[in-house]
Short mmCIF file of C-alpha atoms and ligand atoms in Angstrom, two decimals:
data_model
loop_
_atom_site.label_atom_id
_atom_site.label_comp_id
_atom_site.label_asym_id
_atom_site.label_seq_id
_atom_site.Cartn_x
_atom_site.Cartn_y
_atom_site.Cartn_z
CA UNK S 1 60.65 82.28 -24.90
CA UNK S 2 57.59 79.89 -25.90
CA UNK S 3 57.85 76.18 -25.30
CA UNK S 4 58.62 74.31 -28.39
CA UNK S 5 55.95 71.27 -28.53
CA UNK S 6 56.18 68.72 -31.07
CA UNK S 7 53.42 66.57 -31.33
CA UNK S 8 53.91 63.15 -33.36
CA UNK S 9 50.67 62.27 -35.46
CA UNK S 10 48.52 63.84 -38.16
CA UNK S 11 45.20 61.93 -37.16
CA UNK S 12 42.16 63.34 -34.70
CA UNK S 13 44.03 62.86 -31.92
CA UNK S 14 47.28 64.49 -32.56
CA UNK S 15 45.34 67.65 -34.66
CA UNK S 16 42.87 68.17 -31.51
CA UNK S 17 45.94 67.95 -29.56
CA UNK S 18 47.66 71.04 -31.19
CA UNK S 19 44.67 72.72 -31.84
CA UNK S 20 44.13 73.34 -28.31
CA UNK S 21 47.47 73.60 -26.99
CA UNK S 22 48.18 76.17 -30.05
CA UNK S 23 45.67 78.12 -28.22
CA UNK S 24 48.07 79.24 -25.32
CA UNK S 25 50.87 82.08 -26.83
CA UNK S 26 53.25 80.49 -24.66
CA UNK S 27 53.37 77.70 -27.18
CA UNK S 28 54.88 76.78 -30.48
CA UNK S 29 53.52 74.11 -31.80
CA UNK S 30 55.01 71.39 -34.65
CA UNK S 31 53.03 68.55 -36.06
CA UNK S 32 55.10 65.80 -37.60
CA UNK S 33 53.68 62.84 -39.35
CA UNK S 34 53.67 60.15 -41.54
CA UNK S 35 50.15 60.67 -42.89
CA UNK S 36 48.39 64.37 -42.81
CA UNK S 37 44.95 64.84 -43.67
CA UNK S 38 43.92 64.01 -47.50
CA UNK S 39 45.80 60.79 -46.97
CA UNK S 40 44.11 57.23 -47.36
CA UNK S 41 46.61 54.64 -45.68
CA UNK S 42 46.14 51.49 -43.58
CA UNK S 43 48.00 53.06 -41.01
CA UNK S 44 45.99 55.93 -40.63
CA UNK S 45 42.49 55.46 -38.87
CA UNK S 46 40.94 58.78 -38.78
CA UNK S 47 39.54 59.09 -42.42
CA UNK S 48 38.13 56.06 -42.55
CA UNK S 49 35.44 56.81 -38.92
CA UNK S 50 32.40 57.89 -39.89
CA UNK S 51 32.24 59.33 -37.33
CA UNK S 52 29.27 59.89 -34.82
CA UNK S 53 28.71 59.83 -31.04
CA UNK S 54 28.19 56.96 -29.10
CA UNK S 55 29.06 57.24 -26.06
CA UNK S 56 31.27 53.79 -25.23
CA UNK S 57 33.19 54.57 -22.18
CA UNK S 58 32.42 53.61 -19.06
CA UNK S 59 31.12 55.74 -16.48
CA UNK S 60 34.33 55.86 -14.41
CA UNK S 61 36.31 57.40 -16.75
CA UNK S 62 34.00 59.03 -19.60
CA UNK S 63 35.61 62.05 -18.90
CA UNK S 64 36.81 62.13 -22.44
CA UNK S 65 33.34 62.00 -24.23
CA UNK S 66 31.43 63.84 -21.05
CA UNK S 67 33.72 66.99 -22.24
CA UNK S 68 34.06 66.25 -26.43
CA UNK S 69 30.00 66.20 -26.60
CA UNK S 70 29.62 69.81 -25.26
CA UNK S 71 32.34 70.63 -28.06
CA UNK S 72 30.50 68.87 -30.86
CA UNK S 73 26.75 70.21 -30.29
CA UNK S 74 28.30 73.63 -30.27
CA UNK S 75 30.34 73.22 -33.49
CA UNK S 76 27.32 71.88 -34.97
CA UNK S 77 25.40 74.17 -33.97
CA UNK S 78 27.59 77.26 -35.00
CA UNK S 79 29.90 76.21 -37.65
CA UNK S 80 28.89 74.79 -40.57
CA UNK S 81 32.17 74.55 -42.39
CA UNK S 82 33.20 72.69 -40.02
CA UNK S 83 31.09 69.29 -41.28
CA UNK S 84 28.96 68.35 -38.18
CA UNK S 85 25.08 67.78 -38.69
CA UNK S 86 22.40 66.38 -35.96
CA UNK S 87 20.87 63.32 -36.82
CA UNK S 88 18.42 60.88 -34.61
CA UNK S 89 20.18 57.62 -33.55
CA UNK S 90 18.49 54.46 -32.71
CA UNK S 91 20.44 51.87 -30.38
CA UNK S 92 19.15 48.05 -30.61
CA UNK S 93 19.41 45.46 -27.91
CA UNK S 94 19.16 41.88 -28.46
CA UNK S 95 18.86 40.67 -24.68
CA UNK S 96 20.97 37.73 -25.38
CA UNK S 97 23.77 39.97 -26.03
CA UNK S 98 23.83 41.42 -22.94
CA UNK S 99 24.65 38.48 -21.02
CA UNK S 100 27.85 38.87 -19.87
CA UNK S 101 30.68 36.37 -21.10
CA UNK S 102 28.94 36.35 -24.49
CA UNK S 103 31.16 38.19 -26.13
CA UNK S 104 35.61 38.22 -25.51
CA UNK S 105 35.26 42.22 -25.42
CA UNK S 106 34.07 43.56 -21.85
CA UNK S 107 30.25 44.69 -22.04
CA UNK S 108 29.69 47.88 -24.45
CA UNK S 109 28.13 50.70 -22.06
CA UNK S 110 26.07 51.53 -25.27
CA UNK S 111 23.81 48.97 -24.66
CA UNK S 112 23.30 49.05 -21.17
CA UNK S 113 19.58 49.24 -20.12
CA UNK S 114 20.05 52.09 -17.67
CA UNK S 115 23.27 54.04 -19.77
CA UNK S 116 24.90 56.82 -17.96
CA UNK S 117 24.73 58.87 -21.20
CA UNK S 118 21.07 59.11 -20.91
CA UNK S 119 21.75 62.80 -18.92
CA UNK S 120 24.41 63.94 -21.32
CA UNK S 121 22.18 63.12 -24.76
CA UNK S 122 19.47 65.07 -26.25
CA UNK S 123 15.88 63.99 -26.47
CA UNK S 124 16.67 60.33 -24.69
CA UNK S 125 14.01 57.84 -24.53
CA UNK S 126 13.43 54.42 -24.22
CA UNK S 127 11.40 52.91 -27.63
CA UNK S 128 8.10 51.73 -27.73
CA UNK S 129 7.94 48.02 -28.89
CA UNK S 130 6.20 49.24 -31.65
CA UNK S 131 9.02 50.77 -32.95
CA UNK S 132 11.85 48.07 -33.09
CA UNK S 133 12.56 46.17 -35.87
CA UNK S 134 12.01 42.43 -36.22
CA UNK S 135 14.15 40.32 -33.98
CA UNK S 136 15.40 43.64 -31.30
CA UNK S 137 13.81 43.30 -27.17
CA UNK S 138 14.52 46.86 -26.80
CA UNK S 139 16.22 50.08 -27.65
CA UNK S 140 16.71 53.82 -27.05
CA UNK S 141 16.58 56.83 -29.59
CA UNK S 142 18.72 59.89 -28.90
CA UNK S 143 20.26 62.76 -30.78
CA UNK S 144 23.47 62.68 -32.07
CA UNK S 145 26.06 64.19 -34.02
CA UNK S 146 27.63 62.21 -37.60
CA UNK S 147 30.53 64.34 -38.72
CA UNK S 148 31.95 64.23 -42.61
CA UNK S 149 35.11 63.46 -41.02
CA UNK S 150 37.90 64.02 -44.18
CA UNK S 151 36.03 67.70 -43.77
CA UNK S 152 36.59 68.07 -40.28
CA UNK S 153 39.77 67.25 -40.21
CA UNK S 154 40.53 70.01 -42.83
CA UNK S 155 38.57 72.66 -40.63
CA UNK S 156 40.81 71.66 -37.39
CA UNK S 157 44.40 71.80 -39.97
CA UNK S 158 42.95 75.11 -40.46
CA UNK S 159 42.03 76.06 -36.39
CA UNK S 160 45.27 75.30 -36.12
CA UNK S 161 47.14 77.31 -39.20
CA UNK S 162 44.97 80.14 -37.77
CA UNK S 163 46.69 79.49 -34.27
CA UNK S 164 50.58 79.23 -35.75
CA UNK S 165 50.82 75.36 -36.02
CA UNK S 166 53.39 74.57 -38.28
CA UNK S 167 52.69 71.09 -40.15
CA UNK S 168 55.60 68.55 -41.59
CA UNK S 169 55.89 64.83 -42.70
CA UNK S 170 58.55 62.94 -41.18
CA UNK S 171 59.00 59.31 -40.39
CA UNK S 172 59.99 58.42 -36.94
CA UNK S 173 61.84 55.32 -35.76
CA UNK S 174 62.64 56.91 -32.25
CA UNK S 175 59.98 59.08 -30.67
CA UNK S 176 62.80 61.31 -29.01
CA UNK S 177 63.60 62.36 -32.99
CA UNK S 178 60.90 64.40 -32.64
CA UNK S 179 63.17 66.23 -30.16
CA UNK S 180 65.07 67.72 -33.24
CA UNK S 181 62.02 68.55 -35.71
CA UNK S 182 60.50 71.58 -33.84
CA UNK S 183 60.07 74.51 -36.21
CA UNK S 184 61.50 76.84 -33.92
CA UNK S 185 65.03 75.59 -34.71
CA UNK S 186 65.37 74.40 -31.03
CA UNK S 187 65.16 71.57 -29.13
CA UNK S 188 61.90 70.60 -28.62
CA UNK S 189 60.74 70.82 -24.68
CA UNK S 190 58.09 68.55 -24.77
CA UNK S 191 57.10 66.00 -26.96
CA UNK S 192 53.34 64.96 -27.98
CA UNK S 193 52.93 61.06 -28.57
CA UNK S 194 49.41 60.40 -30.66
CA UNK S 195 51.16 58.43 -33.14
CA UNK S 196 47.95 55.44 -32.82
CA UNK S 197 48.56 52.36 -33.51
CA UNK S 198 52.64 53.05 -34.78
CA UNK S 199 52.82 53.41 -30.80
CA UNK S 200 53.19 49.09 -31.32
CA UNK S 201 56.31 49.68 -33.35
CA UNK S 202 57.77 52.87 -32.48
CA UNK S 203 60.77 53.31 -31.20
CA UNK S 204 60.98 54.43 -26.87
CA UNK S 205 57.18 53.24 -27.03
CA UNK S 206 56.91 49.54 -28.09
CA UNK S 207 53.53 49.16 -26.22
CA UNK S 208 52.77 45.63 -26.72
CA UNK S 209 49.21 46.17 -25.16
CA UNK S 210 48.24 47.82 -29.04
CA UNK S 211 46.53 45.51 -31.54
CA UNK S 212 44.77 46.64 -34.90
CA UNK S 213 40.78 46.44 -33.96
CA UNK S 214 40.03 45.90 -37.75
CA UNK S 215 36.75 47.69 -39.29
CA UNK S 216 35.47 46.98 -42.63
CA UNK S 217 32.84 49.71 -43.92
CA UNK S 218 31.04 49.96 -47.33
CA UNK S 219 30.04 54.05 -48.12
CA UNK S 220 26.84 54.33 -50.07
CA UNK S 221 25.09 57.30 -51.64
CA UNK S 222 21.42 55.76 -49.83
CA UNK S 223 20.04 58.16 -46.94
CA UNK S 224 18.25 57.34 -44.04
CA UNK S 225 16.61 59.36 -41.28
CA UNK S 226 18.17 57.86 -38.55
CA UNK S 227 21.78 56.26 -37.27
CA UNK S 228 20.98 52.97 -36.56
CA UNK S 229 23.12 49.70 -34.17
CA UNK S 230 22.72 46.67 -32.62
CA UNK S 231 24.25 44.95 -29.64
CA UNK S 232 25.21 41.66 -31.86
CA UNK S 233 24.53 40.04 -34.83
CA UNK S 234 24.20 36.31 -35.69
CA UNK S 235 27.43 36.63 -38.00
CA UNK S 236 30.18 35.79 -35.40
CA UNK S 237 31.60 38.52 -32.48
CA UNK S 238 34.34 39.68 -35.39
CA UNK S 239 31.25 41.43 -36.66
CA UNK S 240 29.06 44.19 -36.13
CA UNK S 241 26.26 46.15 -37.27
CA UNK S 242 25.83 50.14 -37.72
CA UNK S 243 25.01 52.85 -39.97
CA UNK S 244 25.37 56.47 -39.52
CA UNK S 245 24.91 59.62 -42.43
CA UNK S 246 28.03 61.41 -42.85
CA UNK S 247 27.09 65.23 -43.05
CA UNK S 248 27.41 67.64 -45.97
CA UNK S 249 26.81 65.10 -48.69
CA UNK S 250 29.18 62.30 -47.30
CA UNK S 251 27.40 59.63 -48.08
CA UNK S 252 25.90 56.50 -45.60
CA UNK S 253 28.73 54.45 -43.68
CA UNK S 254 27.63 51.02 -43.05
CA UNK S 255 29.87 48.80 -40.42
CA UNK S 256 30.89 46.22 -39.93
CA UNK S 257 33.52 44.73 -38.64
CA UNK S 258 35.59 45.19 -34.79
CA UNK S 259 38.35 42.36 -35.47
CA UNK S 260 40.86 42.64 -33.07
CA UNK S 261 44.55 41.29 -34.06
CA UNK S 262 43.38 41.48 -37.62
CA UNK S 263 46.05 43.13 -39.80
CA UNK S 264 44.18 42.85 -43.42
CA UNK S 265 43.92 45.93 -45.42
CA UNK S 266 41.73 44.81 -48.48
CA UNK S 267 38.46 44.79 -47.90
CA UNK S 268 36.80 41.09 -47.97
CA UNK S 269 34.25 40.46 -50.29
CA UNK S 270 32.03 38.03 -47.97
CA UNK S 271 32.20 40.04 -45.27
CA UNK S 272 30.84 42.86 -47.61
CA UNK S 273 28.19 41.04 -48.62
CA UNK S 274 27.08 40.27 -45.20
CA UNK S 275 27.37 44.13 -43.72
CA UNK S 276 25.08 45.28 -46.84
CA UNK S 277 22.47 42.35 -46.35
CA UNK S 278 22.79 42.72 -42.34
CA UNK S 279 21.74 47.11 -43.15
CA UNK S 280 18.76 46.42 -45.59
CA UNK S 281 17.14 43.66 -43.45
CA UNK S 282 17.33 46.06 -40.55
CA UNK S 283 16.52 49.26 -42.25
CA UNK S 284 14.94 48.13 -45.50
CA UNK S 285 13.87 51.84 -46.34
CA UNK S 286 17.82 52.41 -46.71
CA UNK S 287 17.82 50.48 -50.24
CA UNK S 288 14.00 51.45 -51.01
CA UNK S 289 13.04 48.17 -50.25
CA UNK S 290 14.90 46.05 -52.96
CA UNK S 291 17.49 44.56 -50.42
CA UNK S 292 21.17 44.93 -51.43
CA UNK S 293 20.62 45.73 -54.94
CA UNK S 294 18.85 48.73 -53.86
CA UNK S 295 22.60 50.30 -52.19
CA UNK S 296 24.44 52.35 -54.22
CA UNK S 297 28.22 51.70 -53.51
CA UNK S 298 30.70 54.66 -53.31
CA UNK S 299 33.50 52.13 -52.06
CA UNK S 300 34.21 49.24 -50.15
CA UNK S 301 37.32 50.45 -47.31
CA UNK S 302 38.72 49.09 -44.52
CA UNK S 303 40.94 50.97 -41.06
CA UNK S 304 42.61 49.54 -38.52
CA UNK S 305 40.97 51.08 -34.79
CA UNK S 306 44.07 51.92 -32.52
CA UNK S 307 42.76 49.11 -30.13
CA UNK S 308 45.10 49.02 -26.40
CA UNK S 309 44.44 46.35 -23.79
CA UNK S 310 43.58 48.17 -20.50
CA UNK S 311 42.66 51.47 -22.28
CA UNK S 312 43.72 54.68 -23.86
CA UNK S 313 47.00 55.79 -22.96
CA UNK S 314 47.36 59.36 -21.75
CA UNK S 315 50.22 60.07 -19.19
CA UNK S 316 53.58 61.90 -19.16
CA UNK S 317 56.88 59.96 -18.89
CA UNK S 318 60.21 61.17 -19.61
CA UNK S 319 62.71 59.38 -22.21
CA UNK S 320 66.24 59.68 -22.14
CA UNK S 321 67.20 61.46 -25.58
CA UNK S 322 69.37 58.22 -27.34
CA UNK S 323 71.55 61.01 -29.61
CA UNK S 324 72.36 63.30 -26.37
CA UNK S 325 71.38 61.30 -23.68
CA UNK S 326 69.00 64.19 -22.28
CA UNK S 327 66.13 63.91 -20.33
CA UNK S 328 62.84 64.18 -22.63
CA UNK S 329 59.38 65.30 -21.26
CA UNK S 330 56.80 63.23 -23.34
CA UNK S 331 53.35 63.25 -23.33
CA UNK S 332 51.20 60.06 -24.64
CA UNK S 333 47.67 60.45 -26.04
CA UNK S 334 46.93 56.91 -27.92
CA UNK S 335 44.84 53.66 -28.10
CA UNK S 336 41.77 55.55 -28.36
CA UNK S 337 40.03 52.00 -30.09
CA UNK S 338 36.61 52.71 -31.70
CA UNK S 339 36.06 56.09 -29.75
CA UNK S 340 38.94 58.76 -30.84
CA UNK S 341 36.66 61.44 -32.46
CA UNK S 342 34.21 61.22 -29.72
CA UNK S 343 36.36 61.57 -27.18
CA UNK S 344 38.74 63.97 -28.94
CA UNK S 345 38.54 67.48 -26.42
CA UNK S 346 38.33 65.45 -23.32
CA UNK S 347 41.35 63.54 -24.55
CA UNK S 348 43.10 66.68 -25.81
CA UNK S 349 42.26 68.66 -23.02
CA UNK S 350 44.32 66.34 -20.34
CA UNK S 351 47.41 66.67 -23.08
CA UNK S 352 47.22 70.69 -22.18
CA UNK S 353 46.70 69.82 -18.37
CA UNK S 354 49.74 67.73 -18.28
CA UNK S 355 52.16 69.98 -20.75
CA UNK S 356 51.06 72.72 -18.08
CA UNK S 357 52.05 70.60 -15.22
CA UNK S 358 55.61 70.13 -16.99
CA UNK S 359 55.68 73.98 -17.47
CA UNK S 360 54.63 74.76 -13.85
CA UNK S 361 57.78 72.44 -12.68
CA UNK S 362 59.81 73.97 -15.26
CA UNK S 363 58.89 77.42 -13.38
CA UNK S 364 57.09 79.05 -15.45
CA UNK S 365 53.82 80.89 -14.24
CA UNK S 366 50.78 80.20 -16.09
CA UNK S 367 49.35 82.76 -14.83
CA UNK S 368 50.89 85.32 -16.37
CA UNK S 369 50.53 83.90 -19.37
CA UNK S 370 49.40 85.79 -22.46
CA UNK S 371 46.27 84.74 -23.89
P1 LIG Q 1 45.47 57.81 -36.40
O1 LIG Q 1 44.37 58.49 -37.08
O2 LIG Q 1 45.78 56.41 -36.83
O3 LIG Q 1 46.76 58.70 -36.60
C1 LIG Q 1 48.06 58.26 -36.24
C2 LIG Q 1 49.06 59.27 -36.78
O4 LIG Q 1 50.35 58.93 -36.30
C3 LIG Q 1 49.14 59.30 -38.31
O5 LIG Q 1 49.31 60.61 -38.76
C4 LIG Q 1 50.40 58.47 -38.57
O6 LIG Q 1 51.01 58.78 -39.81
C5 LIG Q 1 51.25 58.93 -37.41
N1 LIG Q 1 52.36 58.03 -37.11
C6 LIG Q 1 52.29 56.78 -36.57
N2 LIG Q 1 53.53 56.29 -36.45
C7 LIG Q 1 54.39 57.24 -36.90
C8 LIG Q 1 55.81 57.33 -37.02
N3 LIG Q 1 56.62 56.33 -36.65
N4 LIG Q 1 56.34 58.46 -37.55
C9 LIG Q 1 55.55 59.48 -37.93
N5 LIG Q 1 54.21 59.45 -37.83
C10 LIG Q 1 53.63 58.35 -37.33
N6 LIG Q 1 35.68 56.99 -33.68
C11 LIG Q 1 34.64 57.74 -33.22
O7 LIG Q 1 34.80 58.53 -32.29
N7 LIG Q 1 33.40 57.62 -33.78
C12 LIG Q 1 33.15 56.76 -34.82
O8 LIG Q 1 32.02 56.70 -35.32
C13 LIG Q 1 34.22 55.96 -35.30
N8 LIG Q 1 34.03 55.09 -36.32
C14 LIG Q 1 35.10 54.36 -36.80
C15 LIG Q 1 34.90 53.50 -37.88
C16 LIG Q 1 35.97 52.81 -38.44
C17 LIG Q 1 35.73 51.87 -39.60
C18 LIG Q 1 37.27 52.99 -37.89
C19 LIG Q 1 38.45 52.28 -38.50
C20 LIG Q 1 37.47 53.82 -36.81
C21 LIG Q 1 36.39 54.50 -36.24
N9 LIG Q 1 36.54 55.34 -35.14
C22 LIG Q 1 35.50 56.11 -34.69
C23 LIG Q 1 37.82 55.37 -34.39
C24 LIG Q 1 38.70 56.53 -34.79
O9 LIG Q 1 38.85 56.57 -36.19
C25 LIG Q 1 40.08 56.38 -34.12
O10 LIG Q 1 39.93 56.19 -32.71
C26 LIG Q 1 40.91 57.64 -34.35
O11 LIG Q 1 40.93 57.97 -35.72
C27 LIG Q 1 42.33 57.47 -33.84
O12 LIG Q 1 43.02 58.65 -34.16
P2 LIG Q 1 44.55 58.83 -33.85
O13 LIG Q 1 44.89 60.21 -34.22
O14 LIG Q 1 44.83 58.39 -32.45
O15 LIG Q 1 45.29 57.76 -34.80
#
């Protein structure tokens, strides 16, 4: 008999999650959620990324992107429908940014001057001085991937329909619910936590180290050659500056804003202002040289990053069942910040490791398992 998984969330986390663990016979997989796919909701971050790759972790434990790049450059590189495309990316330092205590966050490994991700990246180099824009004391230029990612999300719903995943919405108050929602008609063996920032409020969770890491965006229909950051900008530490070229027609995301504790859901017009006059004094080519009125605005959004003091969260714990009182093997995989699409496999792949560890002391033999 297969083991009955049922992973709680419908975002990138909880989809890569199943995707891969659907890929072992020996399970059957359920997704339950709130929010699927095609939704736009404030408590759903993964339509509103952009998203690209750049790489934020530090080198202890990049594990996560280390093994999601590999993934990436080969889905770009072999399947279109899936919504990847390459794209050059520029990263901007302003050296007074990288003076430690200048900013509450810890340092951003992005903008270190030696970054470990200069082995794992595609044609890395340091710029010329030539090429940095007005106000910058240095930068690097890499390859990259920007995903479209309402499209991607689609393609992995449909990895997974491939693969048997059964999808349903369902509101949790208790995680151990999930217990009774597998589509198998039996009790679920182990449960999948990527619920993202509901992991504050959610039942058998309560982690009080999640906060909303606010980012406001504005999507334009202007195209650029390259995805372009900085370290800082001059317009507090709430605030940030990036662009990046969705693929397959998705327009330009410009950012914005990493506002931590910040629960507002409609976008601010000021702070608007100031991300589209931040992109076309970097990158005036973006609006053909006539400054903001040059953008052409798609919308104006805003998501909520599932920020967690002290890191993601990806361990096994078991929770006492409140309607039975039974013992229930969970597995977390949340507070994934600024970084959950890029470090999606990596992520996903230590979910699989530790449902097989709870299969191995359940007795069963993975290695006769049929593939
Ligand atoms: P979510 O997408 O929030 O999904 C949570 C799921 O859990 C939802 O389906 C929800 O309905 C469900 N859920 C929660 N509580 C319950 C409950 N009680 N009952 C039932 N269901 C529940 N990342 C990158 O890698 N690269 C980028 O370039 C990038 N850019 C970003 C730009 C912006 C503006 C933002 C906001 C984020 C960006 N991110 C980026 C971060 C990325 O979007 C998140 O890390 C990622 O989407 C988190 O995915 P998740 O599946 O963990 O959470």
């Amino acid at each position: 008999m297969s083991n009955a998984i049922v992973i709680v969330g419908g975002g990138v986390s909880g989809i890569t999650s199943a995707y891969l663990l659907s890929k072992s016979k020996g399970n059957s997989v359920t997704v339950v959620a709130k929010h699927m796919p095609g939704d736009y909701d404030i408590e759903y971050a993964s339509p509103f990324a952009g998203a690209n790759v750049l790489p934020m972790n530090l080198d202890a434990d990049s594990r996560w992107e280390r093994r999601t790049w590999p993934e990436f450059e080969w889905l770009c590189r072999n399947v279109p429908e899936a919504g990847f495309h390459f794209k050059n990316c520029r990263v901007f330092r302003n050296h007074k940014d990288l003076v430690p205590g200048t900013s509450s966050l810890p340092m951003d490994p992005l903008f270190d001057l030696d970054p470990w991700y200069q082995h794992m990246m595609p044609d890395y180099r340091e710029l010329e001085t030539s090429e940095l824009p007005p106000g910058q004391d240095s930068g690097c230029s890499f390859t990259s991937v920007c995903m479209n990612t309402p499209m991607y999300l689609s393609w992995l719903v449909g990895q997974c329909l491939r693969n048997g995943v059964v999808f349903k919405r369902a509101v949790l108050s208790e995680l151990t619910e999930a217990r009774r929602l597998s589509h198998t008609g039996r009790p679920a063996d182990i449960i999948v936590n990527a619920t993202g920032l509901g992991a504050l409020r959610l039942g058998g969770v309560r982690d009080t180290a999640m906060a909303p890491a606010r980012g406001q965006i504005v999507l334009v229909r202007n195209d650029g050659p390259s995805m372009l950051t900085t370290s800082g900008v001059d317009d507090g530490s709430d605030e940030v500056l990036y662009m990046m070229q969705r693929a397959a027609g998705g327009g330009t995301v410009i950012g914005g804003t990493y506002d931590i504790g910040n629960w507002e859901s409609q976008p601010c017009p000021n702070i608007a202002a100031r991300i589209m006059s931040r992109a076309v004094r970097l990158d005036p080519a973006l609006a053909g040289g006539k400054g903001v009125a040059g953008l052409d605005v798609v919308r104006h959004a805003v998501g909520l990053r599932p920020y967690r003091k002290g890191g993601v969260r990806i361990e096994r714990e078991t929770l006492r069942d409140g309607a039975d009182g039974t013992g229930v093997h969970v597995v977390h995989n949340y507070g994934h910040a600024g970084w959950g699409y890029q470090g999606s496999f990596g992520c996903a792949e230590r979910v699989v490791e530790l449902v097989n560890e709870i299969r191995a002391a359940n007795g069963e033999d993975l290695s006769k398992e049929p593939t």
